[in-house]
Coordinates of C-alpha atoms (C1' of nucleotides) in Angstrom, one line a residue:
Chain A
M1 CA 135.3 -56.0 9.9
S2 CA 133.6 -56.9 12.8
T3 CA 136.5 -57.2 15.1
A4 CA 137.9 -53.9 14.0
Q5 CA 134.5 -52.2 14.7
G6 CA 134.4 -54.1 18.0
A7 CA 138.0 -52.9 19.0
R8 CA 137.0 -49.4 18.1
A9 CA 133.6 -49.4 19.9
R10 CA 135.5 -50.8 22.9
A11 CA 138.1 -48.1 22.7
R12 CA 135.5 -45.4 22.4
I13 CA 133.8 -46.9 25.6
E14 CA 136.9 -46.9 27.5
V15 CA 138.0 -43.4 26.7
T16 CA 134.5 -42.2 27.4
A17 CA 134.5 -43.8 30.9
A18 CA 138.0 -42.5 31.4
I19 CA 136.6 -38.8 30.6
K20 CA 133.8 -39.4 32.8
D21 CA 135.9 -40.7 35.8
A22 CA 138.3 -37.8 35.6
A23 CA 135.1 -35.4 35.3
R24 CA 134.0 -37.0 38.5
R25 CA 137.4 -36.6 40.3
Q26 CA 137.1 -32.8 39.3
L27 CA 133.5 -32.6 40.4
A28 CA 134.5 -33.6 43.9
E29 CA 137.6 -31.0 44.0
E30 CA 136.4 -28.1 42.3
G31 CA 132.4 -28.5 42.0
A32 CA 130.1 -28.9 39.0
A33 CA 130.3 -24.9 38.4
K34 CA 134.2 -25.2 37.8
L35 CA 133.9 -28.4 35.7
S36 CA 136.4 -27.8 33.0
L37 CA 136.9 -29.9 29.8
R38 CA 140.4 -28.5 29.5
A39 CA 141.3 -29.6 33.1
V40 CA 139.7 -33.0 32.2
A41 CA 141.7 -33.4 29.2
R42 CA 145.0 -32.3 30.7
E43 CA 144.5 -35.0 33.5
L44 CA 144.1 -37.7 30.8
G45 CA 147.0 -36.3 28.6
M46 CA 144.6 -35.5 26.0
V47 CA 144.3 -32.2 24.1
S48 CA 141.1 -30.5 24.9
S49 CA 139.9 -30.6 21.3
A50 CA 140.0 -34.5 21.2
L51 CA 137.2 -34.6 24.0
Y52 CA 134.7 -33.1 21.5
R53 CA 134.7 -36.4 19.5
Y54 CA 133.2 -37.9 23.1
F55 CA 131.1 -35.0 24.3
P56 CA 129.9 -32.3 22.0
S57 CA 130.1 -29.8 24.8
R58 CA 130.8 -29.2 28.4
D59 CA 127.2 -29.3 29.1
D60 CA 126.8 -32.5 27.5
L61 CA 129.5 -34.0 29.7
L62 CA 127.6 -32.6 32.8
T63 CA 124.5 -34.2 31.4
A64 CA 126.1 -37.6 31.2
L65 CA 127.5 -37.1 34.7
I66 CA 124.0 -36.4 35.9
I67 CA 122.5 -39.5 34.2
D68 CA 125.3 -41.7 35.5
A69 CA 124.6 -40.3 39.0
Y70 CA 120.7 -40.8 38.8
D71 CA 121.3 -44.4 37.3
S72 CA 124.0 -45.3 40.1
L73 CA 121.5 -44.2 42.8
G74 CA 118.7 -45.9 41.0
E75 CA 120.6 -49.2 40.8
A76 CA 121.4 -49.0 44.4
A77 CA 117.9 -48.3 45.5
E78 CA 116.6 -51.0 43.3
A79 CA 119.1 -53.7 44.6
A80 CA 118.1 -52.9 48.0
H81 CA 114.4 -53.0 47.1
A82 CA 114.9 -56.5 45.6
A83 CA 116.5 -57.8 48.7
A84 CA 113.8 -56.6 51.0
P85 CA 110.7 -59.0 52.2
A86 CA 108.4 -58.8 49.5
A87 CA 105.4 -58.9 51.9
D88 CA 106.3 -56.0 54.3
P89 CA 105.7 -52.8 52.6
V90 CA 107.3 -50.5 55.4
R91 CA 110.5 -52.9 55.3
R92 CA 110.6 -52.4 51.6
W93 CA 110.2 -48.7 51.9
T94 CA 112.8 -48.5 54.7
A95 CA 115.3 -50.5 52.6
V96 CA 114.8 -47.8 49.6
C97 CA 115.3 -45.2 51.9
E98 CA 118.3 -46.3 53.6
A99 CA 120.0 -47.4 50.3
V100 CA 119.3 -43.6 49.0
R101 CA 121.0 -42.3 52.2
A102 CA 124.0 -45.0 52.0
W103 CA 124.4 -44.1 48.2
A104 CA 124.4 -40.2 49.1
L105 CA 127.0 -40.5 51.7
G106 CA 129.0 -42.7 49.7
H107 CA 128.9 -40.5 46.7
P108 CA 128.5 -36.9 48.2
H109 CA 129.6 -34.9 45.3
E110 CA 127.3 -36.9 42.7
Y111 CA 124.5 -36.3 45.1
A112 CA 125.3 -32.5 45.5
L113 CA 125.0 -32.6 41.5
I114 CA 121.8 -34.0 41.3
Y115 CA 119.8 -32.9 44.2
G116 CA 121.9 -29.8 45.3
S117 CA 122.0 -26.5 43.9
P118 CA 121.6 -26.0 40.1
V119 CA 124.6 -25.4 38.0
P120 CA 124.6 -21.7 37.0
G121 CA 124.2 -21.6 33.0
Y122 CA 123.2 -25.2 33.0
S123 CA 119.8 -26.6 32.4
A124 CA 119.2 -30.3 32.4
P125 CA 117.5 -31.7 29.2
Q126 CA 114.7 -34.1 29.3
T127 CA 117.1 -36.8 28.7
T128 CA 118.0 -36.9 32.4
V129 CA 114.3 -37.6 33.1
P130 CA 114.0 -41.4 33.3
A131 CA 117.0 -41.7 35.1
A132 CA 115.8 -39.2 37.5
A133 CA 112.5 -40.9 38.0
R134 CA 113.8 -44.3 39.3
V135 CA 113.8 -43.9 43.1
G136 CA 110.4 -42.3 42.8
L137 CA 109.1 -45.4 40.5
L138 CA 110.3 -47.5 43.2
L139 CA 108.4 -45.9 46.0
I140 CA 105.2 -45.7 43.8
G141 CA 105.6 -49.5 43.2
I142 CA 105.7 -50.1 47.0
V143 CA 102.6 -47.9 47.8
R144 CA 100.8 -49.5 44.7
D145 CA 101.4 -53.1 45.8
A146 CA 100.3 -52.5 49.5
H147 CA 97.1 -51.0 47.9
D148 CA 96.6 -53.9 45.7
S149 CA 96.7 -56.2 48.7
S150 CA 94.4 -53.9 50.5
G151 CA 97.4 -53.0 52.8
L152 CA 97.1 -49.3 52.4
T153 CA 95.5 -47.1 55.1
E154 CA 93.2 -44.4 53.9
L155 CA 94.5 -40.8 54.3
P156 CA 92.5 -37.5 54.7
L157 CA 92.3 -35.2 51.5
P158 CA 91.3 -31.4 52.0
A159 CA 89.0 -30.4 49.2
E160 CA 91.8 -27.8 48.4
L161 CA 94.1 -30.2 47.1
R162 CA 91.5 -32.8 45.4
P163 CA 92.1 -31.3 41.8
E164 CA 95.9 -31.5 42.2
A165 CA 95.9 -35.1 43.9
E166 CA 93.6 -36.4 41.2
R167 CA 96.1 -35.1 38.5
L168 CA 99.0 -36.6 40.3
A169 CA 97.3 -40.0 40.7
A170 CA 96.4 -39.9 36.8
D171 CA 100.1 -39.1 35.9
L172 CA 101.9 -41.3 38.3
A173 CA 99.8 -44.0 39.5
P174 CA 96.3 -44.3 38.1
D175 CA 95.2 -47.1 40.5
L176 CA 96.1 -45.2 43.6
P177 CA 93.6 -43.2 45.5
P178 CA 94.6 -39.3 45.0
E179 CA 95.5 -38.8 48.6
A180 CA 98.0 -41.6 48.5
A181 CA 99.5 -40.1 45.4
A182 CA 100.0 -36.8 47.0
A183 CA 101.3 -38.1 50.2
L184 CA 103.6 -40.1 48.3
V185 CA 105.0 -37.1 46.3
A186 CA 105.5 -35.3 49.6
A187 CA 107.2 -38.1 51.1
W188 CA 109.5 -38.6 48.3
A189 CA 110.7 -34.7 48.6
E190 CA 111.0 -35.1 52.5
L191 CA 112.9 -38.4 52.1
F192 CA 115.5 -36.2 50.3
G193 CA 115.2 -33.4 52.6
L194 CA 116.5 -35.7 55.7
V195 CA 119.3 -37.0 53.2
G196 CA 120.2 -33.6 52.3
F197 CA 120.4 -32.0 55.6
E198 CA 122.6 -34.9 56.9
L199 CA 125.0 -34.5 53.9
F200 CA 125.2 -31.1 53.9
G201 CA 126.0 -30.4 57.6
Q202 CA 122.5 -29.1 58.7
F203 CA 122.6 -31.8 61.1
N204 CA 126.1 -30.9 62.7
R205 CA 126.0 -30.6 66.5
V206 CA 122.2 -31.5 66.2
V207 CA 121.8 -35.2 65.1
E208 CA 124.2 -37.4 66.5
D209 CA 122.8 -40.8 65.9
R210 CA 122.0 -40.5 62.3
E211 CA 121.4 -44.1 61.5
A212 CA 118.7 -44.4 64.0
F213 CA 117.4 -41.0 63.5
F214 CA 116.9 -41.7 59.9
R215 CA 115.6 -45.1 60.0
H216 CA 112.9 -43.7 62.7
A217 CA 112.0 -40.9 60.3
V218 CA 111.7 -42.9 57.1
T219 CA 109.4 -45.3 59.0
R220 CA 107.2 -42.5 59.9
L221 CA 107.2 -41.4 56.3
A222 CA 106.0 -44.8 55.4
T223 CA 103.2 -44.8 57.8
G224 CA 102.5 -41.3 56.5
V225 CA 101.8 -42.5 52.9
G226 CA 99.4 -45.0 54.4
L227 CA 101.8 -48.2 54.5
T228 CA 101.5 -50.6 57.6
A229 CA 104.2 -53.3 58.6
G230 CA 103.7 -56.8 56.9
P231 CA 103.3 -60.1 58.9
Chain B
M1 CA 135.3 14.8 65.7
S2 CA 132.1 12.9 66.3
T3 CA 130.6 13.8 63.2
A4 CA 133.6 13.0 61.2
Q5 CA 133.5 9.8 62.8
G6 CA 130.0 9.4 62.2
A7 CA 130.4 10.0 58.8
R8 CA 133.2 7.7 58.2
A9 CA 131.3 4.9 60.0
R10 CA 128.2 5.6 57.8
A11 CA 130.5 5.4 54.8
R12 CA 131.9 2.2 55.7
I13 CA 128.4 0.8 56.3
E14 CA 127.2 2.0 53.0
V15 CA 130.1 0.4 51.0
T16 CA 129.9 -2.7 53.1
A17 CA 126.3 -3.0 51.8
A18 CA 127.3 -2.2 48.2
I19 CA 129.9 -4.7 48.2
K20 CA 127.4 -7.4 49.5
D21 CA 124.8 -6.5 47.1
A22 CA 127.2 -6.8 44.2
A23 CA 128.4 -10.0 45.4
R24 CA 124.7 -11.4 45.9
R25 CA 124.5 -10.2 42.1
Q26 CA 127.1 -12.4 41.2
L27 CA 125.9 -15.3 43.4
A28 CA 122.9 -15.1 41.1
E29 CA 124.7 -15.1 37.7
E30 CA 127.8 -17.2 38.4
G31 CA 127.1 -19.3 41.7
A32 CA 128.7 -19.0 45.1
A33 CA 131.6 -21.1 43.7
K34 CA 132.9 -18.7 41.6
L35 CA 132.2 -15.5 43.7
S36 CA 135.3 -13.6 43.1
L37 CA 136.6 -10.5 45.1
R38 CA 138.0 -9.2 41.9
A39 CA 134.6 -9.3 39.9
V40 CA 132.9 -7.5 42.8
A41 CA 135.5 -4.9 42.9
R42 CA 135.1 -4.4 39.1
E43 CA 131.5 -4.3 39.5
L44 CA 131.8 -1.3 41.8
G45 CA 134.7 0.5 40.2
M46 CA 137.0 -0.1 43.0
V47 CA 140.3 -2.0 42.8
S48 CA 140.4 -5.4 44.5
S49 CA 142.7 -4.7 47.2
A50 CA 140.4 -2.0 48.3
L51 CA 137.9 -4.6 49.2
Y52 CA 140.5 -6.3 51.8
R53 CA 139.5 -3.4 54.0
Y54 CA 136.0 -4.5 54.4
F55 CA 136.4 -8.3 54.1
P56 CA 139.6 -9.9 54.8
S57 CA 138.8 -12.7 52.5
R58 CA 136.7 -14.2 49.7
D59 CA 135.4 -16.6 52.6
D60 CA 134.6 -13.8 55.0
L61 CA 132.5 -12.3 52.4
L62 CA 130.8 -15.6 51.6
T63 CA 130.0 -15.9 55.5
A64 CA 128.6 -12.5 55.6
L65 CA 126.3 -13.4 52.5
I66 CA 125.4 -16.9 54.4
I67 CA 124.6 -15.0 57.8
D68 CA 122.7 -12.1 55.9
A69 CA 120.6 -14.9 53.9
Y70 CA 119.7 -16.9 57.3
D71 CA 118.7 -13.8 58.8
S72 CA 116.5 -12.6 56.2
L73 CA 114.7 -16.1 55.9
G74 CA 114.7 -15.9 59.8
E75 CA 113.1 -12.3 59.7
A76 CA 110.4 -13.4 57.3
A77 CA 109.4 -16.5 59.2
E78 CA 109.3 -14.6 62.4
A79 CA 107.0 -12.0 61.0
A80 CA 104.7 -14.7 59.7
H81 CA 104.9 -16.3 62.9
A82 CA 104.0 -13.1 64.9
A83 CA 101.0 -12.4 62.3
A84 CA 99.6 -15.8 62.9
P85 CA 96.7 -16.8 65.2
A86 CA 98.7 -17.3 68.6
A87 CA 96.0 -19.9 69.7
D88 CA 96.1 -22.4 66.7
P89 CA 99.4 -24.0 66.6
V90 CA 98.8 -25.6 63.1
R91 CA 98.3 -22.4 61.7
R92 CA 101.4 -20.9 63.2
W93 CA 103.4 -23.8 61.9
T94 CA 102.0 -23.7 58.3
A95 CA 102.5 -19.8 58.4
V96 CA 106.1 -20.3 59.2
C97 CA 106.6 -23.0 56.5
E98 CA 105.0 -20.9 53.9
A99 CA 107.1 -17.9 54.9
V100 CA 110.2 -20.3 54.4
R101 CA 108.6 -21.3 50.9
A102 CA 107.9 -17.7 49.8
W103 CA 111.2 -16.4 50.9
A104 CA 112.8 -19.2 49.1
L105 CA 111.1 -18.7 45.9
G106 CA 112.0 -15.0 46.2
H107 CA 115.5 -15.2 47.0
P108 CA 116.6 -18.7 45.1
H109 CA 120.2 -18.0 44.8
E110 CA 120.5 -17.3 48.5
Y111 CA 118.4 -20.2 49.5
A112 CA 121.0 -22.3 47.3
L113 CA 123.8 -20.6 48.9
I114 CA 122.6 -21.8 52.6
Y115 CA 120.8 -24.9 51.7
G116 CA 122.0 -26.4 48.7
S117 CA 125.3 -27.9 47.7
P118 CA 128.4 -26.8 49.9
V119 CA 130.7 -24.5 48.1
P120 CA 133.8 -26.4 47.5
G121 CA 136.8 -25.4 49.6
Y122 CA 134.6 -23.5 52.1
S123 CA 133.6 -24.4 55.3
A124 CA 131.1 -22.4 57.4
P125 CA 132.3 -21.1 60.8
Q126 CA 130.5 -21.3 64.0
T127 CA 129.5 -17.6 63.6
T128 CA 126.7 -18.7 61.0
V129 CA 125.0 -20.9 63.6
P130 CA 122.6 -18.3 65.4
A131 CA 121.4 -16.9 62.3
A132 CA 120.9 -20.5 61.0
A133 CA 119.0 -21.7 64.0
R134 CA 116.3 -19.1 63.8
V135 CA 113.8 -21.1 61.8
G136 CA 114.4 -24.1 63.8
L137 CA 113.9 -22.2 67.2
L138 CA 110.4 -20.7 65.8
L139 CA 109.5 -24.3 65.1
I140 CA 110.3 -25.6 68.5
G141 CA 108.6 -22.7 69.9
I142 CA 105.5 -23.7 68.5
V143 CA 105.6 -27.1 69.5
R144 CA 106.7 -26.2 73.3
D145 CA 103.8 -23.7 73.3
A146 CA 101.4 -26.6 72.3
H147 CA 102.9 -29.0 74.8
D148 CA 102.5 -26.4 77.7
S149 CA 98.9 -26.1 76.9
S150 CA 98.6 -29.6 76.9
G151 CA 97.8 -29.6 73.0
L152 CA 100.5 -32.0 71.9
T153 CA 99.4 -35.5 70.7
E154 CA 101.6 -38.3 72.1
L155 CA 103.9 -40.1 69.6
P156 CA 105.4 -43.5 69.2
L157 CA 109.3 -43.9 70.1
P158 CA 110.8 -47.0 69.3
A159 CA 113.5 -48.2 71.8
E160 CA 116.5 -48.1 69.5
L161 CA 115.8 -44.1 68.8
R162 CA 115.3 -43.2 72.8
P163 CA 118.7 -42.3 73.5
E164 CA 119.2 -40.2 70.6
A165 CA 115.7 -38.6 71.0
E166 CA 116.3 -37.8 74.6
R167 CA 119.8 -36.2 73.6
L168 CA 118.0 -34.0 71.1
A169 CA 115.3 -33.2 73.6
A170 CA 118.0 -32.1 76.2
D171 CA 119.6 -30.0 73.7
L172 CA 116.8 -28.3 72.0
A173 CA 113.9 -28.3 74.1
P174 CA 114.1 -29.8 77.7
D175 CA 110.7 -29.4 78.3
L176 CA 109.3 -31.5 75.3
P177 CA 108.9 -35.2 75.4
P178 CA 111.8 -36.9 73.5
E179 CA 109.8 -38.2 70.6
A180 CA 108.4 -34.8 69.8
A181 CA 112.0 -33.4 69.7
A182 CA 112.9 -36.3 67.1
A183 CA 109.8 -35.7 65.1
L184 CA 110.4 -31.9 65.3
V185 CA 113.8 -32.4 63.7
A186 CA 112.8 -34.7 61.2
A187 CA 109.9 -32.3 60.1
W188 CA 112.4 -29.6 59.9
A189 CA 114.4 -31.2 57.3
E190 CA 111.5 -32.7 55.6
L191 CA 110.3 -29.0 55.2
F192 CA 113.4 -27.9 53.5
G193 CA 113.2 -31.1 51.2
L194 CA 109.6 -29.9 49.9
V195 CA 111.1 -26.3 49.5
G196 CA 114.2 -27.7 47.9
F197 CA 112.6 -30.0 45.4
E198 CA 110.2 -27.3 44.3
L199 CA 112.9 -24.7 43.8
F200 CA 115.7 -27.0 42.4
G201 CA 113.4 -28.3 39.5
Q202 CA 112.7 -31.7 40.9
F203 CA 108.7 -30.9 40.6
N204 CA 108.8 -30.0 37.1
R205 CA 106.3 -31.7 35.4
V206 CA 105.2 -33.4 38.6
V207 CA 103.5 -30.9 40.9
E208 CA 101.3 -28.3 39.2
D209 CA 99.5 -26.6 41.9
R210 CA 102.5 -26.0 44.2
E211 CA 100.8 -23.9 46.6
A212 CA 98.0 -26.2 47.4
F213 CA 100.4 -29.3 47.4
F214 CA 102.7 -27.4 49.7
R215 CA 100.1 -26.2 52.1
H216 CA 98.8 -29.9 52.6
A217 CA 102.2 -31.1 53.0
V218 CA 103.3 -28.8 55.8
T219 CA 100.0 -29.4 57.6
R220 CA 100.7 -33.1 57.5
L221 CA 104.1 -32.2 58.7
A222 CA 102.3 -30.4 61.8
T223 CA 100.0 -33.1 62.7
G224 CA 103.3 -35.5 62.4
V225 CA 105.0 -33.7 65.1
G226 CA 101.7 -33.9 67.5
L227 CA 100.4 -30.6 66.9
T228 CA 96.5 -30.4 66.6
A229 CA 94.3 -27.2 65.4
G230 CA 93.2 -24.8 67.7
P231 CA 89.7 -23.6 68.4
Chain C
dG1 C1' 135.6 -43.1 8.7
dT2 C1' 137.4 -42.3 13.2
dC3 C1' 140.4 -40.4 16.0
dT4 C1' 144.2 -36.8 18.0
dA5 C1' 147.1 -32.8 17.4
dT6 C1' 147.9 -27.9 16.2
dA7 C1' 146.5 -23.4 16.3
dA8 C1' 143.7 -19.9 16.9
dC9 C1' 139.2 -16.9 18.7
dG10 C1' 137.5 -13.9 22.2
dA11 C1' 136.8 -13.8 26.9
dG12 C1' 138.2 -13.5 31.4
dA13 C1' 141.2 -14.2 35.7
dT14 C1' 145.5 -13.5 37.7
dA15 C1' 150.4 -12.1 39.3
dG16 C1' 153.7 -9.0 39.6
dA17 C1' 156.4 -5.1 38.0
dC18 C1' 156.0 -0.4 38.5
Chain D
dG1 C1' 146.3 2.0 42.6
dT2 C1' 147.5 1.1 37.5
dC3 C1' 149.2 -1.6 33.6
dT4 C1' 151.0 -5.6 31.6
dA5 C1' 152.3 -9.9 30.5
dT6 C1' 150.7 -14.5 31.0
dC7 C1' 147.5 -17.6 32.4
dT8 C1' 142.7 -19.7 32.4
dC9 C1' 138.3 -21.1 29.6
dG10 C1' 135.0 -23.3 25.8
dT11 C1' 135.0 -23.8 21.4
dT12 C1' 136.1 -24.2 16.3
dA13 C1' 138.7 -24.8 11.9
dT14 C1' 142.1 -27.5 10.0
dA15 C1' 145.5 -30.8 8.9
dG16 C1' 147.4 -35.3 9.2
dA17 C1' 147.6 -40.2 11.5
dC18 C1' 145.4 -44.9 11.7

DNA sequence: GTCTATAACGAGATAGAC
DNA sequence: GTCTATCTCGTTATAGAC
């Protein structure tokens, strides 16, 4: 009994993975807007109605691809973070940022899926939130650690932003000063601005040595949120 | 003769504008990937082959929409820049940034067209470059003016980035110090990271008071490139 | 119970004959 | 420029294999 169930479960996992792989291939060639269940089924030698045993709708397949992409990016970022020197917050920060960039360059279509234009007619459900939050949580952790070991520079905070900054801090990192929380969220968005501009061609004929440029830019982002180099 | 030719030219301009308007509507509903000459023709009560008198291909229509979008954004940014106090570089900087954000919020689909995911199978020709450069040139002008009136703070520049920074300065603003040119390009990309995150939903359930958050973030971008508030 | 296949729907795109 | 025949699509109902 358990073997039969195990075999069935294994088969199900394999077919699910094959569907997602074919869908990712289609994503690269046609874009998310044109992702078609029928084309995926055709590529797998299945019939389109069979796919509905695995994904109840085209949008659910899209959602699975989005979560996978966020998780793949999050895993890459977390691995880079774990390998960085624990005592140096700036090195940890730049390690995460460079992992994000490397993942994006290696998975441009999945990056476009999660950080590019929204897919017309599709709205991401709340189930994508935990996976989407992983990189942000890593960055929060780095700043929190620096704050705990008194390694966080103080930042200015205009009165206009104080309520929002306090709300952000309460939501994301209650132990952080509000101005650090606000700076952190801005740096998070700015990081993806740098990555997106490179990936989507805005740096063509502008920035040549992108590696060096990016490293310097994210180092400045790190100091912008109050991090200072470790020993 | 000249009246006839004038009327014909006028009609041609009108039809061209109507085509682009219909295409923009389709852009909003189906996305750039699904922009189809036939659908545009249908909406206008024309036959698809008639459109080829105005745009030789779907890609040329896309290119026209892209240039229009860049120009519309550039115009909005330039108007905001012209209305800002000339003596205060930070105010001029934030005025441009806020105009970019306001334009993006008002034209989300056109923003997605020019700063979102690339359209599969389409590659923007060099003819889009001048329009695409307008916002960047504005920002360069602000920093150059500040530098000319000795109002630019000095920035650090690691040896690793020096060659690239010098290349950037030579290309974009020969009168600026290399470190300012590099910081400027980074801030330019980061600005669109902030705008894109808000527009594409990444700030949902994260940032509430987006106006205040954005104003503070771009003010910090301004100081990050070395600008200081005027009198 | 779990899956795949057939057939069909309503809608839209497309290619080619006229 | 028009019409038609043939494609695509997401999705569902149904029937049968394992």
